[in-house]
């Protein structure tokens, strides 16, 4: 049985989602530096006081607007596919990441957040705790399954493996040092399987 | 025979170096956002017009102040050690990078520049051309020597190899996602040798 939410709660949720969507749109259109609470309020059709009721500052709204991109509506982190074919599963996941980074609506807010994180150790710790760590744990579940199946070295350092798999892609994207393509994603998967294979 | 520089040239060079040193110091002390041309001029003991004669804006001074950290006085990029022992040579180089990133006087200006680059494709291209590409070329010279010696796969993609070697370290540093230690440097070297070995 679904409990019916009172109207006020529904209105709040609608406002909250409108604010987060407006934040992401404005970052894409203006760049992080030029986004203001005033502009977010105007775009979302709410008063500034509504934003300040939930978030203390612009950085906090941006943080939640990015968090919303990476979690399903329940806030859970998606599990990785496990078809039994580790190489195919990792290729699928890494190619999906490449596709996301090619989409300005997705990558621009994350770029804004990353440059904030680089200059704010507290925000870095919060990001790590609330987003990066749960996402990494879901990935490591898939890697542990591969270890049990004898497809990875049972003693492999899975944190190092994830860094070797994702950091080159992250660096290419952040610093625009090379093209992000499916073949690049596949090359990273092949490198990791060779380095951390049984 | 050394040609004696006229006094004016020597004074200019002294001012230029004072400005770049002041820029790095102020970034460490204040953070990039709070550094101003006024503050740089005051710290360096020069007039603002002296700075604007050589650089159009703050970003350009910061760029050159970081460039100066990475080149010897002639502007040349240092070659990598080549003792014949690839693993030892790469460990030495990567451990040196770890040590540099532990030094606030070194890492803070580079952090400031990296966050500018992440949000400015033109600056990213300039950085790539003037600093990253020559440094990578010097590293690839060492890797080609290892390929000739049969210590690396002769068909290895050397750009990919360098990304796998350095990007995890870069990401840990920029996002503060883990400790930068000598053992971490050694683990990255071991990973790369396993993945790109003969």
Tab-separated table of C-alpha atoms in Angstrom:
chain	number	residue	atom	x	y	z
A	1	UNK	CA	0.000	0.000	0.000
A	2	UNK	CA	1.316	3.445	-0.938
A	3	UNK	CA	0.893	6.142	1.680
A	4	UNK	CA	-0.462	9.308	0.137
A	5	UNK	CA	1.772	12.297	0.840
A	6	UNK	CA	0.129	15.441	2.165
A	7	UNK	CA	-0.054	18.256	-0.381
A	8	UNK	CA	2.556	20.397	1.377
A	9	UNK	CA	5.124	17.605	1.219
A	10	UNK	CA	4.437	17.076	-2.456
A	11	UNK	CA	4.798	20.802	-3.137
A	12	UNK	CA	8.085	20.830	-1.231
A	13	UNK	CA	9.420	17.908	-3.197
A	14	UNK	CA	8.399	19.570	-6.461
A	15	UNK	CA	10.175	22.788	-5.443
A	16	UNK	CA	13.278	20.885	-4.362
A	17	UNK	CA	13.536	19.063	-7.683
A	18	UNK	CA	12.898	22.270	-9.642
A	19	UNK	CA	15.701	24.008	-7.737
A	20	UNK	CA	18.189	21.200	-8.405
A	21	UNK	CA	17.271	21.012	-12.104
A	22	UNK	CA	17.566	24.818	-12.429
A	23	UNK	CA	20.989	24.687	-10.788
A	24	UNK	CA	22.276	22.142	-13.289
A	25	UNK	CA	20.828	24.039	-16.253
A	26	UNK	CA	22.354	27.334	-15.170
A	27	UNK	CA	25.800	25.806	-14.653
A	28	UNK	CA	25.683	24.495	-18.225
A	29	UNK	CA	24.518	27.853	-19.583
A	30	UNK	CA	26.579	30.302	-17.506
A	31	UNK	CA	29.420	28.366	-15.914
A	32	UNK	CA	29.675	27.853	-12.161
A	33	UNK	CA	31.155	31.259	-11.311
A	34	UNK	CA	28.212	33.205	-12.751
A	35	UNK	CA	25.439	31.122	-11.182
A	36	UNK	CA	23.740	32.894	-8.263
A	37	UNK	CA	21.061	31.951	-5.757
A	38	UNK	CA	18.944	34.730	-7.302
A	39	UNK	CA	19.228	33.159	-10.745
A	40	UNK	CA	18.417	29.673	-9.433
A	41	UNK	CA	15.336	30.996	-7.611
A	42	UNK	CA	14.107	32.824	-10.722
A	43	UNK	CA	14.635	29.793	-12.976
A	44	UNK	CA	12.998	27.387	-10.524
A	45	UNK	CA	10.050	29.729	-9.887
A	46	UNK	CA	10.582	29.824	-6.113
A	47	UNK	CA	11.592	32.521	-3.645
A	48	UNK	CA	15.195	32.843	-2.491
A	49	UNK	CA	14.070	32.070	1.068
A	50	UNK	CA	12.892	28.633	-0.126
A	51	UNK	CA	16.434	27.835	-1.286
A	52	UNK	CA	18.043	29.156	1.901
A	53	UNK	CA	15.652	27.065	3.994
A	54	UNK	CA	17.309	23.893	2.616
A	55	UNK	CA	20.827	24.943	1.614
A	56	UNK	CA	23.268	27.369	3.277
A	57	UNK	CA	25.101	28.422	0.096
A	58	UNK	CA	25.525	27.921	-3.631
A	59	UNK	CA	28.140	25.185	-3.214
A	60	UNK	CA	25.675	23.064	-1.229
A	61	UNK	CA	22.933	23.320	-3.874
A	62	UNK	CA	25.411	22.404	-6.588
A	63	UNK	CA	26.535	19.437	-4.504
A	64	UNK	CA	22.999	18.065	-4.186
A	65	UNK	CA	22.205	18.793	-7.832
A	66	UNK	CA	25.123	16.555	-8.829
A	67	UNK	CA	24.291	13.912	-6.238
A	68	UNK	CA	20.844	13.623	-7.815
A	69	UNK	CA	22.443	12.714	-11.169
A	70	UNK	CA	24.148	9.670	-9.707
A	71	UNK	CA	21.484	8.044	-7.549
A	72	UNK	CA	18.111	6.549	-8.356
A	73	UNK	CA	15.013	8.166	-6.763
A	74	UNK	CA	15.411	6.088	-3.578
A	75	UNK	CA	18.969	7.395	-3.170
A	76	UNK	CA	20.457	3.927	-3.724
A	77	UNK	CA	23.571	3.372	-5.804
A	78	UNK	CA	23.071	1.098	-8.809
A	79	UNK	CA	24.824	-2.279	-8.774
A	80	UNK	CA	27.158	-3.116	-11.659
A	81	UNK	CA	26.058	-5.669	-14.248
A	82	UNK	CA	27.260	-9.207	-13.522
A	83	UNK	CA	26.822	-11.428	-16.578
A	84	UNK	CA	29.808	-13.565	-15.569
A	85	UNK	CA	31.921	-11.946	-18.341
A	86	UNK	CA	34.073	-9.424	-16.458
A	87	UNK	CA	35.589	-7.787	-19.537
A	88	UNK	CA	32.184	-7.270	-21.175
A	89	UNK	CA	30.679	-5.895	-17.965
A	90	UNK	CA	33.529	-3.438	-17.352
A	91	UNK	CA	33.445	-2.301	-20.984
A	92	UNK	CA	29.727	-1.625	-20.707
A	93	UNK	CA	30.152	0.420	-17.522
A	94	UNK	CA	33.153	2.401	-18.756
A	95	UNK	CA	31.558	3.096	-22.139
A	96	UNK	CA	28.483	4.398	-20.306
A	97	UNK	CA	30.762	6.756	-18.336
A	98	UNK	CA	32.312	7.981	-21.594
A	99	UNK	CA	28.822	8.657	-22.980
A	100	UNK	CA	27.801	10.578	-19.846
A	101	UNK	CA	30.898	12.791	-20.035
A	102	UNK	CA	30.063	13.607	-23.665
A	103	UNK	CA	26.737	15.135	-22.538
A	104	UNK	CA	27.064	18.797	-21.439
A	105	UNK	CA	23.927	18.582	-19.279
A	106	UNK	CA	25.652	15.845	-17.298
A	107	UNK	CA	29.303	16.826	-17.322
A	108	UNK	CA	29.131	20.593	-16.737
A	109	UNK	CA	27.664	20.401	-13.191
A	110	UNK	CA	30.139	17.642	-12.296
A	111	UNK	CA	33.013	19.737	-13.653
A	112	UNK	CA	31.845	22.670	-11.511
A	113	UNK	CA	31.676	20.470	-8.435
A	114	UNK	CA	35.093	18.946	-9.108
A	115	UNK	CA	36.795	22.317	-9.262
A	116	UNK	CA	35.113	23.261	-5.968
A	117	UNK	CA	36.241	19.979	-4.408
A	118	UNK	CA	39.818	20.514	-5.585
A	119	UNK	CA	39.955	23.717	-3.553
A	120	UNK	CA	37.899	22.701	-0.522
A	121	UNK	CA	39.114	19.745	1.579
A	122	UNK	CA	35.861	19.660	3.619
A	123	UNK	CA	33.745	19.411	0.493
A	124	UNK	CA	36.143	16.727	-0.791
A	125	UNK	CA	35.559	14.657	2.366
A	126	UNK	CA	31.778	15.125	2.140
A	127	UNK	CA	31.767	14.096	-1.525
A	128	UNK	CA	33.893	11.065	-0.757
A	129	UNK	CA	31.595	9.956	2.064
A	130	UNK	CA	28.232	10.629	0.428
A	131	UNK	CA	28.903	9.713	-3.190
A	132	UNK	CA	32.293	8.297	-4.124
A	133	UNK	CA	32.575	5.685	-1.371
A	134	UNK	CA	29.137	4.035	-1.940
A	135	UNK	CA	29.701	4.038	-5.719
A	136	UNK	CA	33.158	2.472	-5.289
A	137	UNK	CA	31.700	-0.144	-2.946
A	138	UNK	CA	29.162	-1.182	-5.608
A	139	UNK	CA	32.008	-1.523	-8.115
A	140	UNK	CA	34.101	-3.539	-5.686
A	141	UNK	CA	31.193	-5.950	-5.158
A	142	UNK	CA	31.417	-6.761	-8.880
A	143	UNK	CA	35.202	-7.130	-8.694
A	144	UNK	CA	34.962	-9.466	-5.682
A	145	UNK	CA	32.575	-11.633	-7.673
A	146	UNK	CA	35.260	-11.769	-10.416
A	147	UNK	CA	37.885	-12.707	-7.834
A	148	UNK	CA	35.700	-15.592	-6.637
A	149	UNK	CA	35.271	-16.692	-10.268
A	150	UNK	CA	39.061	-16.752	-10.736
A	151	UNK	CA	39.020	-13.876	-13.252
A	152	UNK	CA	41.087	-11.500	-11.094
A	153	UNK	CA	44.077	-11.999	-8.804
A	154	UNK	CA	42.491	-12.845	-5.416
A	155	UNK	CA	45.076	-10.577	-3.735
A	156	UNK	CA	44.495	-7.589	-6.060
A	157	UNK	CA	44.188	-4.169	-4.407
A	158	UNK	CA	40.688	-3.266	-5.601
A	159	UNK	CA	40.989	0.425	-4.694
A	160	UNK	CA	44.137	0.650	-6.827
A	161	UNK	CA	42.392	-1.273	-9.609
A	162	UNK	CA	39.500	1.218	-9.653
A	163	UNK	CA	41.904	4.164	-9.711
A	164	UNK	CA	43.862	2.684	-12.638
A	165	UNK	CA	40.579	2.024	-14.472
A	166	UNK	CA	38.916	5.411	-13.890
A	167	UNK	CA	41.582	8.041	-13.177
A	168	UNK	CA	42.975	8.197	-16.752
A	169	UNK	CA	39.453	8.747	-18.052
A	170	UNK	CA	38.803	11.360	-15.362
A	171	UNK	CA	42.024	13.217	-16.189
A	172	UNK	CA	41.328	13.232	-19.963
A	173	UNK	CA	37.875	14.617	-19.285
A	174	UNK	CA	38.837	17.222	-16.667
A	175	UNK	CA	41.923	18.593	-18.436
A	176	UNK	CA	40.720	17.824	-21.976
A	177	UNK	CA	44.011	16.063	-22.771
A	178	UNK	CA	42.613	13.562	-25.258
A	179	UNK	CA	39.464	12.168	-26.850
A	180	UNK	CA	37.058	10.128	-24.729
A	181	UNK	CA	35.988	7.267	-26.978
A	182	UNK	CA	34.654	3.734	-26.641
A	183	UNK	CA	37.988	2.377	-27.850
A	184	UNK	CA	39.747	4.325	-25.081
A	185	UNK	CA	37.347	2.807	-22.535
A	186	UNK	CA	38.078	-0.661	-23.953
A	187	UNK	CA	41.856	-0.045	-23.804
A	188	UNK	CA	41.614	0.869	-20.115
A	189	UNK	CA	39.632	-2.304	-19.377
A	190	UNK	CA	42.214	-4.419	-21.230
A	191	UNK	CA	45.055	-2.730	-19.309
A	192	UNK	CA	43.415	-3.406	-15.958
A	193	UNK	CA	42.680	-7.042	-16.781
A	194	UNK	CA	46.312	-7.567	-17.792
A	195	UNK	CA	47.652	-5.855	-14.656
A	196	UNK	CA	45.239	-7.403	-12.142
A	197	UNK	CA	44.432	-10.701	-13.846
A	198	UNK	CA	44.994	-14.065	-12.126
B	1	UNK	CA	82.870	34.356	-23.613
B	2	UNK	CA	79.858	35.591	-21.634
B	3	UNK	CA	78.198	38.718	-22.972
B	4	UNK	CA	77.497	41.137	-20.157
B	5	UNK	CA	73.850	42.099	-20.006
B	6	UNK	CA	73.003	45.788	-19.904
B	7	UNK	CA	71.728	46.934	-16.492
B	8	UNK	CA	68.165	47.493	-17.707
B	9	UNK	CA	67.872	43.887	-18.902
B	10	UNK	CA	69.183	42.617	-15.593
B	11	UNK	CA	66.716	44.783	-13.683
B	12	UNK	CA	63.867	43.504	-15.877
B	13	UNK	CA	64.841	39.896	-15.269
B	14	UNK	CA	65.045	40.537	-11.523
B	15	UNK	CA	61.558	42.100	-11.551
B	16	UNK	CA	60.145	39.267	-13.626
B	17	UNK	CA	61.446	36.625	-11.232
B	18	UNK	CA	60.237	38.590	-8.195
B	19	UNK	CA	56.752	38.821	-9.697
B	20	UNK	CA	56.569	35.087	-10.398
B	21	UNK	CA	57.862	34.190	-6.929
B	22	UNK	CA	55.381	36.618	-5.302
B	23	UNK	CA	52.554	35.040	-7.312
B	24	UNK	CA	53.375	31.559	-6.062
B	25	UNK	CA	53.748	32.739	-2.462
B	26	UNK	CA	50.415	34.552	-2.477
B	27	UNK	CA	48.554	31.567	-3.932
B	28	UNK	CA	49.890	29.438	-1.076
B	29	UNK	CA	48.943	32.055	1.516
B	30	UNK	CA	45.592	33.307	0.199
B	31	UNK	CA	44.318	30.773	-2.314
B	32	UNK	CA	43.958	31.569	-6.008
B	33	UNK	CA	40.639	33.426	-5.788
B	34	UNK	CA	41.977	36.067	-3.384
B	35	UNK	CA	45.230	36.814	-5.222
B	36	UNK	CA	45.120	40.146	-7.084
B	37	UNK	CA	47.499	41.964	-9.402
B	38	UNK	CA	47.672	44.686	-6.717
B	39	UNK	CA	48.822	42.165	-4.109
B	40	UNK	CA	51.397	40.625	-6.468
B	41	UNK	CA	52.815	44.076	-7.297
B	42	UNK	CA	53.054	45.018	-3.604
B	43	UNK	CA	54.748	41.735	-2.646
B	44	UNK	CA	57.197	41.873	-5.575
B	45	UNK	CA	58.031	45.543	-4.975
B	46	UNK	CA	57.079	46.646	-8.480
B	47	UNK	CA	54.368	48.848	-9.938
B	48	UNK	CA	51.171	47.313	-11.349
B	49	UNK	CA	52.103	48.712	-14.763
B	50	UNK	CA	55.234	46.547	-14.743
B	51	UNK	CA	53.081	43.439	-14.411
B	52	UNK	CA	50.623	44.529	-17.087
B	53	UNK	CA	53.527	45.233	-19.461
B	54	UNK	CA	54.289	41.480	-19.520
B	55	UNK	CA	51.013	39.741	-18.680
B	56	UNK	CA	47.419	40.609	-19.670
B	57	UNK	CA	45.723	39.102	-16.591
B	58	UNK	CA	46.148	37.171	-13.368
B	59	UNK	CA	45.694	33.795	-15.050
B	60	UNK	CA	48.669	34.465	-17.332
B	61	UNK	CA	51.007	35.350	-14.440
B	62	UNK	CA	49.924	32.231	-12.571
B	63	UNK	CA	50.565	30.168	-15.692
B	64	UNK	CA	54.139	31.442	-16.028
B	65	UNK	CA	54.788	31.138	-12.298
B	66	UNK	CA	53.949	27.432	-12.529
B	67	UNK	CA	55.887	26.969	-15.774
B	68	UNK	CA	58.967	28.279	-13.982
B	69	UNK	CA	58.669	25.458	-11.401
B	70	UNK	CA	58.967	22.785	-14.074
B	71	UNK	CA	61.789	23.975	-16.312
B	72	UNK	CA	65.465	24.600	-15.700
B	73	UNK	CA	66.755	28.176	-16.227
B	74	UNK	CA	67.270	27.580	-19.954
B	75	UNK	CA	63.628	26.538	-20.297
B	76	UNK	CA	64.586	22.955	-21.188
B	77	UNK	CA	62.703	19.945	-19.853
B	78	UNK	CA	64.816	17.525	-17.797
B	79	UNK	CA	65.455	14.079	-19.253
B	80	UNK	CA	64.457	11.053	-17.169
B	81	UNK	CA	67.181	8.953	-15.542
B	82	UNK	CA	68.268	5.963	-17.627
B	83	UNK	CA	70.315	3.535	-15.532
B	84	UNK	CA	69.115	0.569	-17.584
B	85	UNK	CA	66.815	-0.513	-14.711
B	86	UNK	CA	63.379	0.666	-15.823
B	87	UNK	CA	61.572	-0.166	-12.585
B	88	UNK	CA	64.161	1.665	-10.446
B	89	UNK	CA	64.135	4.692	-12.755
B	90	UNK	CA	60.325	4.971	-12.803
B	91	UNK	CA	60.156	4.542	-9.019
B	92	UNK	CA	62.651	7.372	-8.570
B	93	UNK	CA	60.707	9.696	-10.846
B	94	UNK	CA	57.288	8.880	-9.388
B	95	UNK	CA	58.548	9.136	-5.799
B	96	UNK	CA	59.963	12.578	-6.658
B	97	UNK	CA	56.525	13.600	-7.920
B	98	UNK	CA	54.960	12.390	-4.661
B	99	UNK	CA	57.492	14.480	-2.711
B	100	UNK	CA	56.750	17.584	-4.806
B	101	UNK	CA	53.003	17.242	-4.232
B	102	UNK	CA	53.622	17.051	-0.462
B	103	UNK	CA	55.199	20.542	-0.562
B	104	UNK	CA	52.595	23.357	-0.324
B	105	UNK	CA	54.957	25.849	-2.004
B	106	UNK	CA	55.001	23.559	-5.025
B	107	UNK	CA	51.524	22.061	-5.107
B	108	UNK	CA	49.316	25.072	-4.287
B	109	UNK	CA	50.152	27.082	-7.445
B	110	UNK	CA	49.737	23.935	-9.571
B	111	UNK	CA	46.375	23.227	-7.923
B	112	UNK	CA	45.279	26.797	-8.728
B	113	UNK	CA	46.374	26.410	-12.337
B	114	UNK	CA	44.662	23.025	-12.681
B	115	UNK	CA	41.314	24.367	-11.553
B	116	UNK	CA	41.664	27.218	-14.064
B	117	UNK	CA	42.551	24.738	-16.819
B	118	UNK	CA	39.546	22.545	-15.979
B	119	UNK	CA	37.260	25.492	-16.749
B	120	UNK	CA	39.123	27.069	-19.669
B	121	UNK	CA	39.676	24.964	-22.817
B	122	UNK	CA	42.038	27.586	-24.330
B	123	UNK	CA	44.251	27.562	-21.254
B	124	UNK	CA	44.132	23.750	-21.309
B	125	UNK	CA	45.438	23.741	-24.889
B	126	UNK	CA	48.178	26.260	-24.056
B	127	UNK	CA	49.264	24.226	-21.026
B	128	UNK	CA	49.286	21.051	-23.086
B	129	UNK	CA	51.427	22.638	-25.803
B	130	UNK	CA	53.894	24.570	-23.638
B	131	UNK	CA	54.354	22.222	-20.686
B	132	UNK	CA	52.647	18.830	-20.741
B	133	UNK	CA	53.639	17.780	-24.262
B	134	UNK	CA	57.421	18.435	-23.882
B	135	UNK	CA	57.445	16.752	-20.456
B	136	UNK	CA	55.581	13.724	-21.831
B	137	UNK	CA	58.012	13.559	-24.756
B	138	UNK	CA	60.972	13.376	-22.355
B	139	UNK	CA	59.238	10.539	-20.489
B	140	UNK	CA	58.491	8.698	-23.729
B	141	UNK	CA	62.177	8.896	-24.700
B	142	UNK	CA	62.935	6.857	-21.579
B	143	UNK	CA	60.136	4.385	-22.345
B	144	UNK	CA	61.364	3.930	-25.930
B	145	UNK	CA	64.794	3.100	-24.556
B	146	UNK	CA	63.108	0.421	-22.398
B	147	UNK	CA	61.262	-0.920	-25.441
B	148	UNK	CA	64.577	-1.247	-27.308
B	149	UNK	CA	66.010	-3.063	-24.276
B	150	UNK	CA	63.121	-5.555	-24.337
B	151	UNK	CA	61.739	-4.359	-20.977
B	152	UNK	CA	58.409	-3.130	-22.392
B	153	UNK	CA	56.070	-4.463	-25.066
B	154	UNK	CA	57.404	-2.917	-28.309
B	155	UNK	CA	53.807	-2.231	-29.384
B	156	UNK	CA	52.768	-0.592	-26.093
B	157	UNK	CA	50.732	2.635	-26.372
B	158	UNK	CA	53.107	4.966	-24.519
B	159	UNK	CA	50.543	7.750	-24.083
B	160	UNK	CA	48.182	5.285	-22.424
B	161	UNK	CA	51.061	3.958	-20.305
B	162	UNK	CA	51.854	7.459	-19.016
B	163	UNK	CA	48.193	8.128	-18.220
B	164	UNK	CA	47.897	4.856	-16.273
B	165	UNK	CA	51.116	5.702	-14.398
B	166	UNK	CA	50.338	9.327	-13.514
B	167	UNK	CA	46.548	9.857	-13.589
B	168	UNK	CA	45.802	7.873	-10.389
B	169	UNK	CA	48.419	9.907	-8.549
B	170	UNK	CA	47.042	13.134	-10.039
B	171	UNK	CA	43.491	12.254	-9.012
B	172	UNK	CA	44.494	11.339	-5.428
B	173	UNK	CA	46.299	14.635	-5.139
B	174	UNK	CA	43.656	16.864	-6.750
B	175	UNK	CA	40.613	15.362	-5.003
B	176	UNK	CA	42.460	14.285	-1.847
B	177	UNK	CA	41.011	10.761	-2.151
B	178	UNK	CA	43.930	8.928	-0.556
B	179	UNK	CA	47.452	9.252	0.817
B	180	UNK	CA	50.321	9.996	-1.574
B	181	UNK	CA	53.154	7.773	-0.379
B	182	UNK	CA	56.280	6.153	-1.768
B	183	UNK	CA	54.603	2.756	-1.551
B	184	UNK	CA	51.716	4.082	-3.633
B	185	UNK	CA	54.209	5.327	-6.244
B	186	UNK	CA	55.881	1.900	-6.255
B	187	UNK	CA	52.511	0.126	-6.630
B	188	UNK	CA	51.696	2.240	-9.700
B	189	UNK	CA	55.064	1.414	-11.260
B	190	UNK	CA	54.534	-2.316	-10.618
B	191	UNK	CA	51.028	-2.126	-12.150
B	192	UNK	CA	52.317	-0.442	-15.300
B	193	UNK	CA	55.178	-2.907	-15.737
B	194	UNK	CA	52.755	-5.823	-15.445
B	195	UNK	CA	50.275	-4.281	-17.900
B	196	UNK	CA	52.791	-3.051	-20.481
B	197	UNK	CA	55.632	-5.536	-19.975
B	198	UNK	CA	56.975	-7.672	-22.826
